[in-house]
Coordinates of C-alpha atoms and ligand atoms in Angstrom, one line a residue:
X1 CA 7.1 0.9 -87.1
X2 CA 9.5 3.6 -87.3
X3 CA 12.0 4.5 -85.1
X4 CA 13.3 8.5 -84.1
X5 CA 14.8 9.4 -81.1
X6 CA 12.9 12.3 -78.7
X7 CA 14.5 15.4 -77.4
X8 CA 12.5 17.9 -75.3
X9 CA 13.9 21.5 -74.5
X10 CA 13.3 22.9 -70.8
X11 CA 14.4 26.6 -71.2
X12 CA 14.7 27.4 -67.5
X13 CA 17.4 27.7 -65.1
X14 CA 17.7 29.3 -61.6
X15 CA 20.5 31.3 -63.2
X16 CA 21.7 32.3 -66.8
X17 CA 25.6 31.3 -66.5
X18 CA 28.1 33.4 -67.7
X19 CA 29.4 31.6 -71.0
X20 CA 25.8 30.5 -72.1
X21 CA 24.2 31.4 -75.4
X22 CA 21.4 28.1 -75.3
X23 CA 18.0 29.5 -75.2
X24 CA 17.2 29.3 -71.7
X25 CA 16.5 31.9 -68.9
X26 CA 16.5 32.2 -65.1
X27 CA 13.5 34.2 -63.7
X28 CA 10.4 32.2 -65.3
X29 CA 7.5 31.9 -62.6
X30 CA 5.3 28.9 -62.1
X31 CA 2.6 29.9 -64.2
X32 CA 5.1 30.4 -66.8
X33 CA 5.9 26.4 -66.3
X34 CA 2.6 25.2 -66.6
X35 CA 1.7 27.0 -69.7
X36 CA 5.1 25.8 -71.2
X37 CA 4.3 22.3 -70.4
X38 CA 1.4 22.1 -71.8
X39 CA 2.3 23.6 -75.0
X40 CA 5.0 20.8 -75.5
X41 CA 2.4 18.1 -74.5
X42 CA 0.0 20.3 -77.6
X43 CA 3.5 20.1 -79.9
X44 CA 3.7 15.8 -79.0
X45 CA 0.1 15.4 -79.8
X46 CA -0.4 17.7 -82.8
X47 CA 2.6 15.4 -84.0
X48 CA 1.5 12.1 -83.2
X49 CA -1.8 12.9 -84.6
X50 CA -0.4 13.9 -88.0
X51 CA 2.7 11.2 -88.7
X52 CA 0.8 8.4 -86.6
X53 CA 2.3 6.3 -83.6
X54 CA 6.3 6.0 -83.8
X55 CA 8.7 3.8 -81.8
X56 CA 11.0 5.3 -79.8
X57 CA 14.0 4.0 -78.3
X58 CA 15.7 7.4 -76.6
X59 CA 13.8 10.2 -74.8
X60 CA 16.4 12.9 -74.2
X61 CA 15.2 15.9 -71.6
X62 CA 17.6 19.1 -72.7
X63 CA 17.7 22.0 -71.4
X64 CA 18.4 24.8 -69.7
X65 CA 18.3 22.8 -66.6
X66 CA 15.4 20.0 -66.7
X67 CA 16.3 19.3 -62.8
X68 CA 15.3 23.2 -62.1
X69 CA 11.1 22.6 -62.3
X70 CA 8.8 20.2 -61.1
X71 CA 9.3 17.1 -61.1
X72 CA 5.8 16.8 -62.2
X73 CA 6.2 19.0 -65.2
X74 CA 8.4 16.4 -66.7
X75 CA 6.4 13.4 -65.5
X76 CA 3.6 15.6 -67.1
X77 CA 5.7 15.6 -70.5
X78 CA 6.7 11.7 -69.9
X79 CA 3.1 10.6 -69.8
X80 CA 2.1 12.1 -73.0
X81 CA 5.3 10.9 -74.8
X82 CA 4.3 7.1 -73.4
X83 CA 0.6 8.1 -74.8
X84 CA 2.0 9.0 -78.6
X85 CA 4.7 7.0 -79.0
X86 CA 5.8 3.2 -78.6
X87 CA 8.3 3.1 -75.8
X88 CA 9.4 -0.6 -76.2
X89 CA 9.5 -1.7 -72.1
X90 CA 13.3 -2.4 -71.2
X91 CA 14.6 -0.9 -74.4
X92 CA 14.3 3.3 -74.0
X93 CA 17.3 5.2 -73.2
X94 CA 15.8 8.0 -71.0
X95 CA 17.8 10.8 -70.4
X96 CA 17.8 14.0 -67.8
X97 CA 20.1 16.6 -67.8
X98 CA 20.2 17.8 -64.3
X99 CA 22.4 20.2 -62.6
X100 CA 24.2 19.9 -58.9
X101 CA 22.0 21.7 -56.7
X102 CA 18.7 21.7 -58.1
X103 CA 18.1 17.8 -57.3
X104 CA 16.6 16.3 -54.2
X105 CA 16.1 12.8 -53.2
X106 CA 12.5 13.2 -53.7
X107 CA 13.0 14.5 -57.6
X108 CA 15.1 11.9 -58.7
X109 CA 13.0 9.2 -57.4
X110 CA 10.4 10.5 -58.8
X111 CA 12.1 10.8 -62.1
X112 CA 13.1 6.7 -61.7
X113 CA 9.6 6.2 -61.2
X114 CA 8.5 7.8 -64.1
X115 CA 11.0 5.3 -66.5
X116 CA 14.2 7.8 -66.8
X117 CA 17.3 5.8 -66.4
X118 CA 19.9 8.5 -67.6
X119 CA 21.4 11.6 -65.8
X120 CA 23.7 13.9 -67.4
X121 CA 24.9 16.1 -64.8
X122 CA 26.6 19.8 -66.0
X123 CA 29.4 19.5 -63.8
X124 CA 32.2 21.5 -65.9
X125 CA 35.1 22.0 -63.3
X126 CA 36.1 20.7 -59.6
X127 CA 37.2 24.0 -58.9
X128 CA 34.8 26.2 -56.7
X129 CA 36.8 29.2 -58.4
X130 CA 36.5 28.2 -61.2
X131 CA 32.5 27.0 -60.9
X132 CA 31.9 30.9 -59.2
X133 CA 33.8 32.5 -62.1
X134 CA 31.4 30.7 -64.6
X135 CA 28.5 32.1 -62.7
X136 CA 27.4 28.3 -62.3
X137 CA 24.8 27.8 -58.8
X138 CA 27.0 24.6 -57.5
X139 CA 30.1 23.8 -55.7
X140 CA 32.1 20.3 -56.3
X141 CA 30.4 19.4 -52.9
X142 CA 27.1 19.8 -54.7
X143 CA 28.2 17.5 -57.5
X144 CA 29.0 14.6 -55.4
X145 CA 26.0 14.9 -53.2
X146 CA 23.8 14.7 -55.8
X147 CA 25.8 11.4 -57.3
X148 CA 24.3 10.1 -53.9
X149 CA 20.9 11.4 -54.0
X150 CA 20.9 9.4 -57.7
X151 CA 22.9 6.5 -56.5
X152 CA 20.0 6.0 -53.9
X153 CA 17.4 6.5 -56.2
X154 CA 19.0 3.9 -58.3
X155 CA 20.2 5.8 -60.9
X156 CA 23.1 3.6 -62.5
X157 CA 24.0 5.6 -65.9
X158 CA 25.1 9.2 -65.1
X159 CA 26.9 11.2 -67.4
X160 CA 29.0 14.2 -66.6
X161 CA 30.1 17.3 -68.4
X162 CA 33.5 19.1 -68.3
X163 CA 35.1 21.8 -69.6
X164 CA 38.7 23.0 -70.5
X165 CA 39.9 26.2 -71.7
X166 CA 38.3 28.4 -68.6
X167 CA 39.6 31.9 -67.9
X168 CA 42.8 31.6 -65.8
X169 CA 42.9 27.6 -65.9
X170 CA 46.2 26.0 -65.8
X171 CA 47.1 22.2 -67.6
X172 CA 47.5 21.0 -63.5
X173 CA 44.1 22.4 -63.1
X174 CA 42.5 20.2 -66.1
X175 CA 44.7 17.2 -64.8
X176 CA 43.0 17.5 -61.5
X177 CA 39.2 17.8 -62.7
X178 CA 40.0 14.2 -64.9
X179 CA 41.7 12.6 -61.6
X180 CA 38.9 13.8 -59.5
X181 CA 36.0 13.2 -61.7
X182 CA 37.4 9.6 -63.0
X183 CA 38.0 8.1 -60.0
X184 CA 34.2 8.5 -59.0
X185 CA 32.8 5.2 -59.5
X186 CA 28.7 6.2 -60.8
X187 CA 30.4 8.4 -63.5
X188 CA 30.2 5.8 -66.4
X189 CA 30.3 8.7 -69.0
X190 CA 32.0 12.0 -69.7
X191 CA 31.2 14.8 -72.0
X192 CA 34.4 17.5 -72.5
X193 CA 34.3 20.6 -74.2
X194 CA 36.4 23.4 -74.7
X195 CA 35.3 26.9 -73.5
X196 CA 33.4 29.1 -76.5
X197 CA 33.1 33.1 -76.5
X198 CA 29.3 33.1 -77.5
X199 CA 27.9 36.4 -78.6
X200 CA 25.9 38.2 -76.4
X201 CA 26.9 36.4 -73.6
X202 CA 28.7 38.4 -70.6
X203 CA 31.6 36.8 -70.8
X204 CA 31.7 37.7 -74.6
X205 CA 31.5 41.5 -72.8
X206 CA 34.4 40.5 -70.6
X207 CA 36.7 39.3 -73.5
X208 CA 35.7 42.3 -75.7
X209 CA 37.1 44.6 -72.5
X210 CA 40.3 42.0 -72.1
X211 CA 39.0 41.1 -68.8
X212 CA 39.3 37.9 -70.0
X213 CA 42.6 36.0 -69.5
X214 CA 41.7 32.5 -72.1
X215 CA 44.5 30.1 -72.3
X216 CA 46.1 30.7 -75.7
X217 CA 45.6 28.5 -78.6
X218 CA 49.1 26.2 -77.4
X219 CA 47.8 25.4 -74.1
X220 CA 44.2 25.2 -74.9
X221 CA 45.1 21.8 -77.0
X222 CA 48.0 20.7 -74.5
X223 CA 44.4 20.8 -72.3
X224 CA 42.3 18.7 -75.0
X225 CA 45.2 16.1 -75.4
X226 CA 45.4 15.9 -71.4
X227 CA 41.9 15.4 -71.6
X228 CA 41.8 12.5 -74.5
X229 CA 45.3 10.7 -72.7
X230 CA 43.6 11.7 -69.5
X231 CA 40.5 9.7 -69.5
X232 CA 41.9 6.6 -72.3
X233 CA 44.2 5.9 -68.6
X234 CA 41.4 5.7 -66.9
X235 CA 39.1 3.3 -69.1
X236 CA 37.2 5.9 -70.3
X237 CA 37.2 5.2 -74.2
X238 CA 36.7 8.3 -76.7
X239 CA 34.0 7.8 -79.1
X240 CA 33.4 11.2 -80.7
X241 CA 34.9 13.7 -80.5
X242 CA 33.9 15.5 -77.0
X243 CA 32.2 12.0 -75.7
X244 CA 33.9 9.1 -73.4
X245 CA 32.4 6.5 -72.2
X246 CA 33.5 3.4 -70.1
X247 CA 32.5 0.6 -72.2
X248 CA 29.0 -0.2 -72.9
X249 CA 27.9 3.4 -71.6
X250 CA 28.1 5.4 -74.7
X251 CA 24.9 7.4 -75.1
X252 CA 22.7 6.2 -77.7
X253 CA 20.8 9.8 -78.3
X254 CA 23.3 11.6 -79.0
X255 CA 24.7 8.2 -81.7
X256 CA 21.9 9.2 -83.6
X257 CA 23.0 12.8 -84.4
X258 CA 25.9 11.3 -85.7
X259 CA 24.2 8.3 -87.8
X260 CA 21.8 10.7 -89.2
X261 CA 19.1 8.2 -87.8
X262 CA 15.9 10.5 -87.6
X263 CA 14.8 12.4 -83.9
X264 CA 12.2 14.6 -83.4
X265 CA 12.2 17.9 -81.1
X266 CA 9.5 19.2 -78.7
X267 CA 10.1 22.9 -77.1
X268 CA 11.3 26.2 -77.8
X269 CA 14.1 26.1 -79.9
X270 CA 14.2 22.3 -80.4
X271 CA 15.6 20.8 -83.6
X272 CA 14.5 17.6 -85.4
X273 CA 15.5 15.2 -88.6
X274 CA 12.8 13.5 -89.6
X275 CA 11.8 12.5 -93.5
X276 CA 14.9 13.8 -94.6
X277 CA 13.7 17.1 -93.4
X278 CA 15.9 19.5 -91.0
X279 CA 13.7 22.0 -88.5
X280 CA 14.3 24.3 -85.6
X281 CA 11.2 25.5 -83.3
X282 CA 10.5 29.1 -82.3
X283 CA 13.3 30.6 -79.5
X284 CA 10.9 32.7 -78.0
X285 CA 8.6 31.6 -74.8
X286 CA 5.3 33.5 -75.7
X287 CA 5.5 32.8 -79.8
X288 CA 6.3 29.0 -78.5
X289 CA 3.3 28.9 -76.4
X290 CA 0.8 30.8 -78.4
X291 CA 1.6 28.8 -82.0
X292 CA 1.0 25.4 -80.0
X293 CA -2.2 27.1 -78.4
X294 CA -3.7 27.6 -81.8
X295 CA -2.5 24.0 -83.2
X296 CA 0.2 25.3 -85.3
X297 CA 3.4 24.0 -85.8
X298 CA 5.8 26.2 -83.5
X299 CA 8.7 26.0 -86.5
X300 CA 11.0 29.0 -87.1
X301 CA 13.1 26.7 -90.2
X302 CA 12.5 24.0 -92.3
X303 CA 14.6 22.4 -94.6
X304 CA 14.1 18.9 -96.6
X305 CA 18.0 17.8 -97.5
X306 CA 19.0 16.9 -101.3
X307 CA 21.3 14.4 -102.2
X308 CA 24.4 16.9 -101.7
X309 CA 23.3 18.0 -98.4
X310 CA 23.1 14.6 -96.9
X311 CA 26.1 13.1 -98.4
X312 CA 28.0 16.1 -97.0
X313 CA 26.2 15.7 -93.4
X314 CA 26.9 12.0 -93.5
X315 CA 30.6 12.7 -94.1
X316 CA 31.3 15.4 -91.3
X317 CA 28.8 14.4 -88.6
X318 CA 29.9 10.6 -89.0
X319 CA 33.7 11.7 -88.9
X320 CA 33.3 13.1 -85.5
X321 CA 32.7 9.7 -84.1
X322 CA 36.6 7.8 -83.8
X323 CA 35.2 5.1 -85.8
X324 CA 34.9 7.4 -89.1
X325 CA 33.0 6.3 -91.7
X326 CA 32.9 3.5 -93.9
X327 CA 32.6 4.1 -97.8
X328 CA 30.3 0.4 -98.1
X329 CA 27.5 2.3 -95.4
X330 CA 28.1 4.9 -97.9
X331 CA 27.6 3.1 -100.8
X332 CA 24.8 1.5 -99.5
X333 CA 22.9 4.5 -98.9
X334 CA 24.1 6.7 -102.2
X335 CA 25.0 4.3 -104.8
X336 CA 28.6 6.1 -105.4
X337 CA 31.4 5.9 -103.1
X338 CA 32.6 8.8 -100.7
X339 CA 36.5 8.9 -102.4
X340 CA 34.9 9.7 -105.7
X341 CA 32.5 12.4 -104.4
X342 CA 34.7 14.0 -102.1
X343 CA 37.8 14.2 -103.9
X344 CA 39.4 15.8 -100.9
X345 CA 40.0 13.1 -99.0
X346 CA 43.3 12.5 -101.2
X347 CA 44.8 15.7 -99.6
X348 CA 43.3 15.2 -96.3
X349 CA 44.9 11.9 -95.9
X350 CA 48.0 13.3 -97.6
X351 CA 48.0 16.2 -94.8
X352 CA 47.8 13.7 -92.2
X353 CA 44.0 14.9 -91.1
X354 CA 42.4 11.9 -91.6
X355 CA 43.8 7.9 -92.3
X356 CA 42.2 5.3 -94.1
X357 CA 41.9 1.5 -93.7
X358 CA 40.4 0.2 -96.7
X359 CA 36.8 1.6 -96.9
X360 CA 37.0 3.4 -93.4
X361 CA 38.4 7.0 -92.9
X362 CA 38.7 8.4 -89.8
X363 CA 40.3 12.1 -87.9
X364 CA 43.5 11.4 -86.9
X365 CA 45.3 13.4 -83.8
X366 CA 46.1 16.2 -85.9
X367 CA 42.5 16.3 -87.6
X368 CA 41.1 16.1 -84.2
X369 CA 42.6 19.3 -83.7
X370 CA 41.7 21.2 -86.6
X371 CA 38.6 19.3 -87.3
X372 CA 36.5 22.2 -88.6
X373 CA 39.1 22.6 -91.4
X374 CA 38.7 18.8 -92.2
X375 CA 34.9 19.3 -92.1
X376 CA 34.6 22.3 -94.1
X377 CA 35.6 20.1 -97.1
X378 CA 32.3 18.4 -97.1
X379 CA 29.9 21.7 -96.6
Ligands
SF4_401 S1 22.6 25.8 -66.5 FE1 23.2 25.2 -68.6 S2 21.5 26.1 -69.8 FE2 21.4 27.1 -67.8 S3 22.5 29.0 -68.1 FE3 23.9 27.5 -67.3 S4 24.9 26.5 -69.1 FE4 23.1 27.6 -69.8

């Protein structure tokens, strides 16, 4: 039986933070809930009902902010996955992301009971200031009640997300989120990214008017290396790029981005690999809802991958992991090897972007910061 990974998009959230460009919006009533929820249990079915029963190992709930509705819209969700799919007991990887201040005790019980083991809590600064200034609902305080509220509920793997680069952070203040955060026992994982202008969003106003005062390029990857040294101190090993883990708590979703093992999407804007074939869903609510309604299949893209296309994904979404890539997987799965088809590699390795060890090649330091000029060589 075949195995994907699931990922199901909640697009609501008490309120749209400042940097945010995801499709997700604050406002939404109840009845706007339900109708959603049932359209993604109409997108599961319709699926299972045309590609058969599949085996899944990871259910990943992405949002917006899952933790914002119901608890019983997700369980709602959970109980048609567990009807259309083979969930192999003591084997799933069943992820939330939830966000300080939208969980009770009763919620994440709730969420144990119906078989998620997995929080991913958006976190993204220690500072209050610094929280208020991204327009995010929480305080620290927040955060580290509800690592209580999960630690009671028995919640063992929690994740946490972090951000450098924000508008008027210093390198102390980055220094201070990593001691903070690390020395929290129940945060087994960690999730770091650097602060993006999105269009559209208001801080991309801000910038635009110079309200915005962004740490400059130098400091920005003073931050990322503080970050990388940071949490390697404190046992927390880097992986991919923007993921640490203490070991044995990587997240094994998110692996199979990297893998190119297949995953199928359910909601608005959700995206999938599956038969070679790359798709997006709809962004918008009532074109989501209605195109499930009528049995159709909610998709805005889709793309099947030739040979180029997938030897080039292989290359730059396996180089974001620290272990690289290995030319015999290559082989393996092509039948030519990666140093002849990407004859870039010779300067890259030359530059001091990437190093080889017999068949592996992996991002150095210095490719780690310019890794979208290393990965541009294999789009
Ligand atoms: S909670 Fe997350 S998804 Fe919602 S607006 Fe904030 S960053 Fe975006």
């Amino acid at each position: 039986m075949e195995n994907v990974g699931i990922y199901v998009h909640v697009p609501f959230c008490q309120q749209k933070c400042r940097y945010c460009d995801f499709p997700s919006w604050a406002g939404l009533s109840e009845a706007d809930a339900r109708r959603y929820f049932e359209a993604v249990c109409l997108e599961i079915r319709a699926f299972a009902a045309e590609q058969g029963r599949l085996s899944a190992r990871t259910v990943y709930f992405g949002g917006g902010t899952p933790s914002y509705v119901a608890a019983d819209h997700i369980g709602q969700v959970m109980d048609c996955i567990q009807e259309c799919f083979e969930l192999p007991e003591g084997a799933v990887e069943a992820t939330i992301e939830a966000n300080p201040g939208t969980l009770t005790g009763e919620k994440c019980r709730a969420y144990r009971s119906m078989g998620l083991n997995r929080v991913s809590l958006g976190l993204q600064t220690t500072s209050d200031e610094g929280l208020k200034a991204l327009g995010r609902i929480h305080t620290y305080a927040d955060f580290e009640s509800s690592l209580e509220l999960l630690g009671s509920a028995g919640f063992e793997n929690i994740s946490a997300d972090l951000m450098f680069g924000l508008p008027g952070q210093t390198l102390e203040d980055v220094r201070r989120d990593l001691a903070r955060l690390t020395a929290l026992e129940p945060v087994k994982h960690i999730s770091c990214y650097s602060l993006k202008i999105e269009e559209g969003t208001a801080f991309d106003t801000l910038y635009r008017q110079g309200k915005l005062a962004l740490p400059d390029e130098a400091l920005e990857r003073q931050m990322q290396h503080a970050v990388i040294d940071g949490l390697a101190e404190k046992g927390f090993e880097q992986y991919e790029i923007s993921n640490f883990a203490r070991k044995g708590w990587e997240s094994r979703h998110n692996s199979l981005y990297w893998v190119m093992k297949p995953y199928v999407g359910f909601g608005l804007g959700a995206a999938s690999y599956y038969k070679e074939e790359r798709r997006t869903n709809v962004m918008a609510m009532g074109d989501y809802c209605t195109l499930a309604e009528q049995g159709k299949a909610p998709v805005l893209e889709a793309h099947t991958l030739d040979v180029q296309e997938k030897k080039g994904d292989f290359m730059f979404l396996g180089l974001r992991r620290m272990c690289g890539v290995n030319d015999a997987d290559y082989r393996r799965q092509f039948g030519s090897s990666f140093f002849e088809d990407f004859e870039e590699i010779g300067n890259l390795v030359a530059a001091g972007l990437l190093t080889r060890e017999g068949p592996v090649i992996r991002l150095t330091t210095k490719g780690q910061d310019l890794a979208n000029q290393v990965f541009v060589a294999f789009v």
